[in-house]
CSV table of C-alpha atoms and ligand atoms in Angstrom, one decimal:
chain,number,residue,atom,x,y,z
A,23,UNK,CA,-79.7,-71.2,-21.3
A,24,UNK,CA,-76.0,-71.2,-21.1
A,25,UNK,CA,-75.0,-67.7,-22.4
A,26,UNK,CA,-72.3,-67.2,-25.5
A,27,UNK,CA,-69.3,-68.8,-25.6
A,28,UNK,CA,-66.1,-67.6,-25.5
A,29,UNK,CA,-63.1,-68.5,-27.8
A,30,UNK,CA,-62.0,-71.7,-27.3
A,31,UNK,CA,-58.8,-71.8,-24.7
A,32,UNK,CA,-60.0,-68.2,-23.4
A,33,UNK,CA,-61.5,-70.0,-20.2
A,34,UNK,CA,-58.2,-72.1,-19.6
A,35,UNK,CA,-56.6,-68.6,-18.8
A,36,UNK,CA,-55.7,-68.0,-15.5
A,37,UNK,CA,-56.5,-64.1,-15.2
A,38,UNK,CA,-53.1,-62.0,-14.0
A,39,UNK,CA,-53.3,-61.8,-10.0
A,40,UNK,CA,-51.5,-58.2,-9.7
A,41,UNK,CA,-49.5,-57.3,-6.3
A,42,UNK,CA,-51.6,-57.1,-3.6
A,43,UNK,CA,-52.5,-53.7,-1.7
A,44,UNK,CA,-54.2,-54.6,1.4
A,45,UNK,CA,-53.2,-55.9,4.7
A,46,UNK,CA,-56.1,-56.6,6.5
A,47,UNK,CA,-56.5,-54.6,9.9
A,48,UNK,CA,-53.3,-52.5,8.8
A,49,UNK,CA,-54.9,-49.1,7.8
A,50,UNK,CA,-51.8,-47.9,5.2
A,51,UNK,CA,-49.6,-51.0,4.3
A,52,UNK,CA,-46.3,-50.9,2.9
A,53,UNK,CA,-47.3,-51.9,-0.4
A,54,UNK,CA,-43.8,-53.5,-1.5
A,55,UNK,CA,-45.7,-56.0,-4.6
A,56,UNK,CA,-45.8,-54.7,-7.6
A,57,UNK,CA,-42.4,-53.4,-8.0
A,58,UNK,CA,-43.2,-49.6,-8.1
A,59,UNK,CA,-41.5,-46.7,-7.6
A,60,UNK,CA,-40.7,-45.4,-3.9
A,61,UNK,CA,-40.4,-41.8,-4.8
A,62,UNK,CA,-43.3,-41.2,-6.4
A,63,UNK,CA,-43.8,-40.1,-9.6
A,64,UNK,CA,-41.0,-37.7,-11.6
A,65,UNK,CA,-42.1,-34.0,-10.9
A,66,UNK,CA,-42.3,-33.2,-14.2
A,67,UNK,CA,-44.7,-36.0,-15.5
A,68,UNK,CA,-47.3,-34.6,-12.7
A,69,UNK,CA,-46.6,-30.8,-13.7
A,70,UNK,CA,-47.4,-31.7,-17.4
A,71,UNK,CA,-50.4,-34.4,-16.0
A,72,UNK,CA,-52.2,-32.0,-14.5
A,73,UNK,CA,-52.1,-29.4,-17.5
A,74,UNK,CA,-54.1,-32.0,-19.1
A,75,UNK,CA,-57.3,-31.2,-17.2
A,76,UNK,CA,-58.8,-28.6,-19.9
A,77,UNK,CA,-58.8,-31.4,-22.8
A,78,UNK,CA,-60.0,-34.5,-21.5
A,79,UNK,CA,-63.1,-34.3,-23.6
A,80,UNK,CA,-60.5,-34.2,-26.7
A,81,UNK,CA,-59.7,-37.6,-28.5
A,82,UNK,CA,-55.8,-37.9,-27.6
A,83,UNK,CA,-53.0,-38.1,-30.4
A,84,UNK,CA,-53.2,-42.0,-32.2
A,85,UNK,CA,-50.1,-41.6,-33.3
A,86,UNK,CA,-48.4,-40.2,-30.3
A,87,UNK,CA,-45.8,-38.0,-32.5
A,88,UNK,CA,-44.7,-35.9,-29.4
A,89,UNK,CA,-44.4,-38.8,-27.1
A,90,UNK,CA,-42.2,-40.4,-30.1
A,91,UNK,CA,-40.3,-37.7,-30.8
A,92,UNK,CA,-39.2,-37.2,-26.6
A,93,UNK,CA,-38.3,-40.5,-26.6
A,94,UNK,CA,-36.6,-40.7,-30.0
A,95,UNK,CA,-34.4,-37.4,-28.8
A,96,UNK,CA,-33.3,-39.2,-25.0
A,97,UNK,CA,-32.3,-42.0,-27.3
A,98,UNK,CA,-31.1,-41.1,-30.6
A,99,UNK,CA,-33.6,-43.8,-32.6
A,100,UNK,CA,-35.8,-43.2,-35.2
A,101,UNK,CA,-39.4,-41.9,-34.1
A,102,UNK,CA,-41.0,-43.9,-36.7
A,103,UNK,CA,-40.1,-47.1,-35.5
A,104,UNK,CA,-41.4,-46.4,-32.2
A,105,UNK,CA,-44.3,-47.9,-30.6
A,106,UNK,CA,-46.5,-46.9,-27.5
A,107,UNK,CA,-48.7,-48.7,-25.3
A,108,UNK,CA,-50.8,-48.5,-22.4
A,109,UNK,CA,-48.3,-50.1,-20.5
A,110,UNK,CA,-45.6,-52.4,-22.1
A,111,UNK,CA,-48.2,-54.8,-21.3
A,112,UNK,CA,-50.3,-54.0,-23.5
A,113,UNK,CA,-47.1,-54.0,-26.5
A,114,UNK,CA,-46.7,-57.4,-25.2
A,115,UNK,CA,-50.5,-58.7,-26.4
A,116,UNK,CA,-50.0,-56.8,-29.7
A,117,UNK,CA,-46.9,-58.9,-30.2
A,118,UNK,CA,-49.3,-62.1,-29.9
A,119,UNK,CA,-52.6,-60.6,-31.6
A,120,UNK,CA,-49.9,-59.8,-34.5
A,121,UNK,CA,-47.4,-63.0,-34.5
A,122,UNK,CA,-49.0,-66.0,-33.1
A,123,UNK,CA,-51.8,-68.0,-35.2
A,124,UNK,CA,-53.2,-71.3,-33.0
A,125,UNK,CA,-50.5,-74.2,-32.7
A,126,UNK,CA,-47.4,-71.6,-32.9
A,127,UNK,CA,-45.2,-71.4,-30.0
A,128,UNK,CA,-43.9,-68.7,-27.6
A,129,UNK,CA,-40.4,-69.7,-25.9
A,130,UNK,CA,-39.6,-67.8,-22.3
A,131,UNK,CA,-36.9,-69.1,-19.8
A,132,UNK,CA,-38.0,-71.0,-16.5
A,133,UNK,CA,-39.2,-68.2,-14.3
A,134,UNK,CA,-39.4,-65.3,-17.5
A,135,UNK,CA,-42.5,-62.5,-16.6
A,136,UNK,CA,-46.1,-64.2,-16.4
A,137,UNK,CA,-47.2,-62.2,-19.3
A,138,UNK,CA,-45.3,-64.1,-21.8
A,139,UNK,CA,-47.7,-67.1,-21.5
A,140,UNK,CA,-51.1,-65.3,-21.1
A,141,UNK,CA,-49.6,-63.5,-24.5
A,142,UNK,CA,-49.5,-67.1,-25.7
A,143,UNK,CA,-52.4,-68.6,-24.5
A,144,UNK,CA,-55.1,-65.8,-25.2
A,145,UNK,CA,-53.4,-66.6,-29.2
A,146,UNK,CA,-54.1,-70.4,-28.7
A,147,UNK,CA,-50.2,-70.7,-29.1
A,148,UNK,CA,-48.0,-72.9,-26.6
A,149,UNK,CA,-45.8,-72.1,-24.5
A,150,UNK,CA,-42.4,-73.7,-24.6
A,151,UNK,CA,-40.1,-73.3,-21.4
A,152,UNK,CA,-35.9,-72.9,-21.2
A,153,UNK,CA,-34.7,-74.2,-17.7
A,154,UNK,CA,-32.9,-71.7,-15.8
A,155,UNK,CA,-30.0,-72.1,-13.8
A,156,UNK,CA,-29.7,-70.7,-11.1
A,157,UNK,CA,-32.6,-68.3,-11.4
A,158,UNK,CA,-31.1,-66.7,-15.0
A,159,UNK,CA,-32.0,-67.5,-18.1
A,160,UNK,CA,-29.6,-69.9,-19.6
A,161,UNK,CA,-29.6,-69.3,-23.8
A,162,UNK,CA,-28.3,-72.9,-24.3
A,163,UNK,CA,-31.5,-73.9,-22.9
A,164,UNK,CA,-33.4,-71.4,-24.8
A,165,UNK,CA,-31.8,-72.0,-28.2
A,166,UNK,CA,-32.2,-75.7,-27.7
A,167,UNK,CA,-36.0,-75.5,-26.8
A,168,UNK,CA,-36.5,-73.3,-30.1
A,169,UNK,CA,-38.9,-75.6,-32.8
A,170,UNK,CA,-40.5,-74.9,-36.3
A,171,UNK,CA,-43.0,-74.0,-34.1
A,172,UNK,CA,-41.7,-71.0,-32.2
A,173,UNK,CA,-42.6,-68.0,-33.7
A,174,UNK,CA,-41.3,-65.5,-30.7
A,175,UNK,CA,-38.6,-65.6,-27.8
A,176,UNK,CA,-39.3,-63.7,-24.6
A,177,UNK,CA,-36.4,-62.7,-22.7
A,178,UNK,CA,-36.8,-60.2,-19.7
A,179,UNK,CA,-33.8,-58.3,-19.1
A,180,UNK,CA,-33.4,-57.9,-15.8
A,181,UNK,CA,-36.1,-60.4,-15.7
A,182,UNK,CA,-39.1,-60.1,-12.8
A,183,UNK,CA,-39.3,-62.2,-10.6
A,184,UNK,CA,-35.7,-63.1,-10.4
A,185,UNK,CA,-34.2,-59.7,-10.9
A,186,UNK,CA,-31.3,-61.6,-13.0
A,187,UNK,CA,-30.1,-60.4,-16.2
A,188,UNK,CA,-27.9,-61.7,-19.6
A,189,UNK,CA,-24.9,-60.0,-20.2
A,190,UNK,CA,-24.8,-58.0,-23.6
A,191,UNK,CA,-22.8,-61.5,-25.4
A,192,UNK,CA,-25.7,-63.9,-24.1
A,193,UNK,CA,-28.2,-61.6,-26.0
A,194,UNK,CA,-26.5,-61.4,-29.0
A,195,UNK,CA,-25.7,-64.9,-28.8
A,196,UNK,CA,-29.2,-65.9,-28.2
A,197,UNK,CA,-30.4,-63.9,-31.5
A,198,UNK,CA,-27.2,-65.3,-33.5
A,199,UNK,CA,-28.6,-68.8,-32.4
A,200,UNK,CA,-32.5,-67.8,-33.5
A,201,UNK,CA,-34.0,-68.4,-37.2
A,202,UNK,CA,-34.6,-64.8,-38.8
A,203,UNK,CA,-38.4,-65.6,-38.7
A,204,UNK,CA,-38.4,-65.9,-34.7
A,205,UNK,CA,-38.8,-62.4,-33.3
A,206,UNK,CA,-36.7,-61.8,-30.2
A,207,UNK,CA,-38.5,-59.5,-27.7
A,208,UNK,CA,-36.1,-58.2,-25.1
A,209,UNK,CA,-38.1,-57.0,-22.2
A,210,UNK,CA,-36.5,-54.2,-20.8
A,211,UNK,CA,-38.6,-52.7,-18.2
A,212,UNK,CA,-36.0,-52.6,-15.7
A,213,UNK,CA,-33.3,-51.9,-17.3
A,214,UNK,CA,-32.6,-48.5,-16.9
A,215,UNK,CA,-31.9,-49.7,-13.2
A,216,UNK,CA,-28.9,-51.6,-14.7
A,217,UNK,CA,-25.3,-50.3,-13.3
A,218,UNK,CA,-23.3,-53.1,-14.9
A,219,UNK,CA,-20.1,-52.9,-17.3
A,220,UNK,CA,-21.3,-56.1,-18.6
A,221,UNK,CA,-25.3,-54.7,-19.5
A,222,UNK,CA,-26.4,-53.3,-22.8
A,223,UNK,CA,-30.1,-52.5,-23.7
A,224,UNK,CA,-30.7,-54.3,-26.9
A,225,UNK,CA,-31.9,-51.2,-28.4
A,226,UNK,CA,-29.1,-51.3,-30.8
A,227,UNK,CA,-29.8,-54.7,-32.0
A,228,UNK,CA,-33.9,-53.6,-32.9
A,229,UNK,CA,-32.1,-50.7,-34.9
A,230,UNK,CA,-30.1,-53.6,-36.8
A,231,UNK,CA,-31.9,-57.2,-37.3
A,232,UNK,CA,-34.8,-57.3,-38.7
A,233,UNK,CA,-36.4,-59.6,-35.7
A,234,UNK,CA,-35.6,-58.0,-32.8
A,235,UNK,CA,-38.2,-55.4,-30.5
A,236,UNK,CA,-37.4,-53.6,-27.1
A,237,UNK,CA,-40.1,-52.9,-25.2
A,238,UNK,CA,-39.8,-50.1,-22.2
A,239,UNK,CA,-42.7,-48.9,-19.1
A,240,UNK,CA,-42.5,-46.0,-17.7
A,241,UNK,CA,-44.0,-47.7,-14.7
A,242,UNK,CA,-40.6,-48.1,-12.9
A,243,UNK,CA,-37.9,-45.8,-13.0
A,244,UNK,CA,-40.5,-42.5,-14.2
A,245,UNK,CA,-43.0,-44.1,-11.4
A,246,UNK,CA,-46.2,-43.3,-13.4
A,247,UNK,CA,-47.7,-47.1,-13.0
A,248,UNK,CA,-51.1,-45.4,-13.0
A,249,UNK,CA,-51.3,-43.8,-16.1
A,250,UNK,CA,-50.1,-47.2,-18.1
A,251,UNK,CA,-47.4,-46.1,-20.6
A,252,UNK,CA,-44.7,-47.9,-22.5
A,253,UNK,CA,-42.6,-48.0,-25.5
A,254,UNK,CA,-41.0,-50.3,-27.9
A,255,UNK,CA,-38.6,-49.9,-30.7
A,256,UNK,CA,-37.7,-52.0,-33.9
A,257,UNK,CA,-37.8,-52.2,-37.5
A,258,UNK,CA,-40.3,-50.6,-39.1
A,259,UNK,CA,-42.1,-54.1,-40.3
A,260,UNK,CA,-42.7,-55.0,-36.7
A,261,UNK,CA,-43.7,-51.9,-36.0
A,262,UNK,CA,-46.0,-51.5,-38.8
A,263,UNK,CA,-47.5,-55.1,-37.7
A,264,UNK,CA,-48.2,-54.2,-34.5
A,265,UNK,CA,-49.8,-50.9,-35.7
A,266,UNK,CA,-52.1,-52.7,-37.4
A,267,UNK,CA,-53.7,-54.7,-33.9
A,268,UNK,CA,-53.6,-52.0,-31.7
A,269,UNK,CA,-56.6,-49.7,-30.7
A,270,UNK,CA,-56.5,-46.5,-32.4
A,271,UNK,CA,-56.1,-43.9,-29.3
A,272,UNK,CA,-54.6,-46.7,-27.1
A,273,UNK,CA,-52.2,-43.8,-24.7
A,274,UNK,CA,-54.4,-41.4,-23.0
A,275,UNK,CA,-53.4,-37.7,-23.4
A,276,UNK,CA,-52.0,-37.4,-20.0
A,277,UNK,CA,-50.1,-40.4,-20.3
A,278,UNK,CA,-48.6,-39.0,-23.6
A,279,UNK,CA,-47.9,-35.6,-21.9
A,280,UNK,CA,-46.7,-37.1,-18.7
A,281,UNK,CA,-44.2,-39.6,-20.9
A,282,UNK,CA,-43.2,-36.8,-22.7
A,283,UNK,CA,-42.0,-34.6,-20.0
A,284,UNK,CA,-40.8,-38.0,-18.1
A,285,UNK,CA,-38.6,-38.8,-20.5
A,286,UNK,CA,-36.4,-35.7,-20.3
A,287,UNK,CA,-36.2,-35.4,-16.5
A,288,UNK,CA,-33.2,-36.7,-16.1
A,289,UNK,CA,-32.5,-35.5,-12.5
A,290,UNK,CA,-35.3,-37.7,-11.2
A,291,UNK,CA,-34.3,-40.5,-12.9
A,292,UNK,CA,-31.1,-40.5,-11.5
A,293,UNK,CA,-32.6,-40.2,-8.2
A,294,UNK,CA,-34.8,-43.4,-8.6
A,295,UNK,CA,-31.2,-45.2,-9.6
A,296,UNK,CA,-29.8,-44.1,-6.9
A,297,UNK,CA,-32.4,-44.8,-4.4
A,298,UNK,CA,-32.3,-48.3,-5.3
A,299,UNK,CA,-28.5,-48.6,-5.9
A,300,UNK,CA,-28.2,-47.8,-2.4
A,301,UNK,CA,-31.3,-49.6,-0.9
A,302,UNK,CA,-31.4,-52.9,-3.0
A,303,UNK,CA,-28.0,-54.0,-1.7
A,304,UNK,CA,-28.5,-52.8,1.7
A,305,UNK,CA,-31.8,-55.1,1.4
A,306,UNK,CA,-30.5,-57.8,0.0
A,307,UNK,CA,-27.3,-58.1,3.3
A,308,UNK,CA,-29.3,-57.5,5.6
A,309,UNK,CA,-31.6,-60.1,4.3
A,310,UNK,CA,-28.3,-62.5,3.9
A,311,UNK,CA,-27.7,-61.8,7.5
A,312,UNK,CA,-30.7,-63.5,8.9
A,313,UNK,CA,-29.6,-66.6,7.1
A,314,UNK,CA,-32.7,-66.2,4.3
A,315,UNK,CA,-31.3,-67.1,0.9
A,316,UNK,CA,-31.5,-64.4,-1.1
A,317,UNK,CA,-30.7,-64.2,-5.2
A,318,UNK,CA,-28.6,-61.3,-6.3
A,319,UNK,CA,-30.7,-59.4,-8.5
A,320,UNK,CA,-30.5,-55.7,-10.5
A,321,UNK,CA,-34.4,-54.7,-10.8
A,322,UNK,CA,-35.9,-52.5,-7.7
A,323,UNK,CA,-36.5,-55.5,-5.8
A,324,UNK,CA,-34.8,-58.6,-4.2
A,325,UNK,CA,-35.8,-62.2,-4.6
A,326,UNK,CA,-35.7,-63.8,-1.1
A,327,UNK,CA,-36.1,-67.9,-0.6
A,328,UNK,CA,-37.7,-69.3,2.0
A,329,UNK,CA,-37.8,-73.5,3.4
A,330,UNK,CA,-39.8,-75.6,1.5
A,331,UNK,CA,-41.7,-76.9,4.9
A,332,UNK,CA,-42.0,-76.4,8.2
A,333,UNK,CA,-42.5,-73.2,9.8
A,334,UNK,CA,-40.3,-71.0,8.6
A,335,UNK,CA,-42.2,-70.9,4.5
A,336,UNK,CA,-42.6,-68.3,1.6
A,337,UNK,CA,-46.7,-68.7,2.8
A,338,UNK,CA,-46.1,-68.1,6.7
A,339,UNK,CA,-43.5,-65.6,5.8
A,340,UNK,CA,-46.1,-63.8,3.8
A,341,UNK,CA,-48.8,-63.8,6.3
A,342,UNK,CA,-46.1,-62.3,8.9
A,343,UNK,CA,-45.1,-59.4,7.0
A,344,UNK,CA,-48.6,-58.9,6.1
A,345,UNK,CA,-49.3,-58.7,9.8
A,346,UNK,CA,-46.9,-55.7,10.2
A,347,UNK,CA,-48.2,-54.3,7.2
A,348,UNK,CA,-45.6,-55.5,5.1
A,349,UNK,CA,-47.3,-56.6,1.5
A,350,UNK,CA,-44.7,-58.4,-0.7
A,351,UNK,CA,-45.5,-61.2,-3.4
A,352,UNK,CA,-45.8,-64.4,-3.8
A,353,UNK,CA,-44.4,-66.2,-6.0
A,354,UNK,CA,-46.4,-69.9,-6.6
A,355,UNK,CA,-47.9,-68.6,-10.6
A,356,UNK,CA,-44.0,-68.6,-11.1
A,357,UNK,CA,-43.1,-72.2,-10.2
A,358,UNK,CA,-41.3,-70.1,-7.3
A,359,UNK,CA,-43.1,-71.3,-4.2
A,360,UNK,CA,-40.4,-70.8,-1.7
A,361,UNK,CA,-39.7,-67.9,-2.6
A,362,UNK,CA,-40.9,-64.0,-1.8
A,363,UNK,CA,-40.4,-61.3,-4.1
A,364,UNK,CA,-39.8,-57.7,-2.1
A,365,UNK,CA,-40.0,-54.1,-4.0
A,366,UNK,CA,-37.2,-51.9,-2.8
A,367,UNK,CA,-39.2,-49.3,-0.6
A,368,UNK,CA,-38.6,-46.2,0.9
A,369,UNK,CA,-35.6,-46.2,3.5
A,370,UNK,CA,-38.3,-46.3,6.3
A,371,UNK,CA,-40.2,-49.5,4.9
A,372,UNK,CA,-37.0,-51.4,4.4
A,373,UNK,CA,-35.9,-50.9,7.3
A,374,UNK,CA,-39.2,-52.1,8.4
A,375,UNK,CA,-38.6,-54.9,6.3
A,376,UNK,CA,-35.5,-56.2,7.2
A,377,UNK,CA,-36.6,-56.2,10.5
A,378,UNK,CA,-39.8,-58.2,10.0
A,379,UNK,CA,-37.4,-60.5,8.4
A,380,UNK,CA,-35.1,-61.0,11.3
A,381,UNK,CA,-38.2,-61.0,13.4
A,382,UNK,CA,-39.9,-63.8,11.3
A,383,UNK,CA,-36.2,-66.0,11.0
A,384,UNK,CA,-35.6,-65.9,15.2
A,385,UNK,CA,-38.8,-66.3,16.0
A,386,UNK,CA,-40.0,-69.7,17.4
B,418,PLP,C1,-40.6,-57.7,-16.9
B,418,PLP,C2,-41.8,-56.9,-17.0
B,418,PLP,N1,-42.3,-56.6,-18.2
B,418,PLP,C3,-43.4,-55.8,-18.4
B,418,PLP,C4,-44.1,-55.3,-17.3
B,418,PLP,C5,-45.3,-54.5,-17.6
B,418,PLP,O1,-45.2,-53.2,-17.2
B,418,PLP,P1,-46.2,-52.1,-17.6
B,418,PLP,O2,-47.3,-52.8,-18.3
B,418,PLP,O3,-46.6,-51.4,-16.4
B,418,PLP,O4,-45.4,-51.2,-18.6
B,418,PLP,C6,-43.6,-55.6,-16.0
B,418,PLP,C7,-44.4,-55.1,-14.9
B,418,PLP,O5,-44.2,-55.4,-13.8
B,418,PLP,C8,-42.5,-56.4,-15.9
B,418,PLP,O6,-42.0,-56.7,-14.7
């Protein structure tokens, strides 16, 4: 008896590894690997969470209208050609379930978010890969890896791991460069971290083209990870695609209530920009001054190399911080094996952090 089969490809999958949490012998470790937020959650997404208690045996809204409509008012778009998700993850898998048939192609830049190719693979679709140089995605690469086959373009921006990001011209001249049946999916988890003259969110171009779709979390900057929310926007025909693949109450009701009241509280928001504003570049010189390479990036979180041998590695670097408690991630499903990838903390675990580093670099 050898028990049913799945799909054919689903057991060449390699299942997501999320951050880590534990530190073994360390009671509460800094948990600085998944790229949450170090404030918490926004005060008003827990004040309308917990008014939730009194209808959890009611089904919650399929078609999320006040969710839309708070998110269609903080940013002037059209609610009916918004999208939510239990997480952006899961908008990411509709894109696949709804775009890719076997022997298609997804194309993502060198070290572009993990998801992109388990999107791919659990579609029986390849996964075509754009070099990078030096840790950003590089659209000459991109545009000259797109085939017949391609049928979408993943583009993070900021990207995770790297933290990197296109300026508004490299988007718009990737999607100039792209056939009109290749959608464009601009990640933009991070971006409303972004404090750069020369950073637009694409949300513009999913109001315009017909083959571009943003997708947003509310994991990051509104810190509700836990409740799995997220949001993406474009025309209506994408929309109404990915409608159609979806599960039909997909956002619990306190997610919906918290993302509701997330999405207007402003004050918090800036907070968590600031936080990191101040923190991520404090991280990333101090890091520079131990002589650790360190890429300049604009998520919450700093991309830190490490030597390829000997003793001073990404892997013993790991197991020291994790010995003070420190969890950060590692980076080998990425093709980024040197390398460490660090959350921006609280100011008392990166100072911690920093230190460790220091620690780690003089030791012998
Ligand atoms: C680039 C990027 N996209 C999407 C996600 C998914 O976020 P969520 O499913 O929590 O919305 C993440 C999470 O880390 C990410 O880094």
């Amino acid at each position: 008896m050898s028990g049913p089969t799945p799909r054919k490809g689903i057991m060449d999958i390699r299942p997501y590894k999320p951050g880590s949490s534990e530190a073994p012998g360390i009671e509460k470790p800094a948990k600085l690997s998944s790229n949450e937020n170090p404030l918490g959650a926004s005060p008003k997404a827990i004040e309308a969470y917990k008014t939730c208690a009194d209808s959890l045996h009611l089904y919650p809204d399929g078609a999320w209208v006040k969710l839309r409509e708070s998110i269609a008012a903080r940013y002037e778009l059209d609610a009916e050609r918004l999208v939510c998700g239990a997480g952006s993850d899961e908008i990411l898998q509709m894109v696949g379930k709804a775009y890719l048939n076997p022997g298609e192609a997804i194309l993502r830049s060198e070290f572009g978010f993990l998801v992109y190719g388990l999107v791919a693979k659990q579609s029986l679709a390849d996964i075509q890969v754009a070099e990078e140089k030096n840790c950003t995605a590089d659209v000459d690469a991109l545009l000259a890896a797109v085939t017949d086959k391609t049928r979408v373009v993943f583009v993070a921006n900021p990207n995770n791991p790297t933290g990197t990001y296109l300026p508004a011209s490299e988007i718009r001249r990737l999607h100039a460069g792209l056939p009109e049946n290749v959608l464009l999916v601009v990640d933009e988890a991070y971006a409303e971290y972004m404090r750069r003259d020369d950073f637009e969110t694409a949300l513009p171009m999913a109001s315009q083209f017909p083959n571009v779709l943003v997708t947003r979390t509310f994991s990051k900057i509104y810190g509700l990870a836990a409740l799995r929310l997220g949001w993406a926007y474009g025309p209506a025909d994408v929309i109404g695609a990915l409608n159609r693949v979806r599960g039909p109450f997909n956002v619990s009701v306190p997610a919906q209530a918290a993302g509701a009241a997330a999405i207007h509280d402003l004050e918090f928001e800036e907070r968590s920009v600031e936080h990191n504003e101040q923190w991520r570049p404090w991280l990333e010189r101090e890091i520079a001054k131990t002589g650790l390479k360190v890429t300049p990036g604009y998520g919450n979180f700093v991309l830190v190399h490490f030597d390829p041998e000997g003793a001073k590695t990404a892997d013993a670097a790991d197991n020291f911080l994790k010995s003070k408690g420190l969890i950060v991630r590692p980076l080998q499903p990425y093709g980024l094996g040197d390398a460490l990838r660090m959350t921006v903390g609280t100011e008392d675990e990166n100072r911690r952090l920093a230190a460790a580093l220091q620690e780690f670099v003089s030791g012998a």
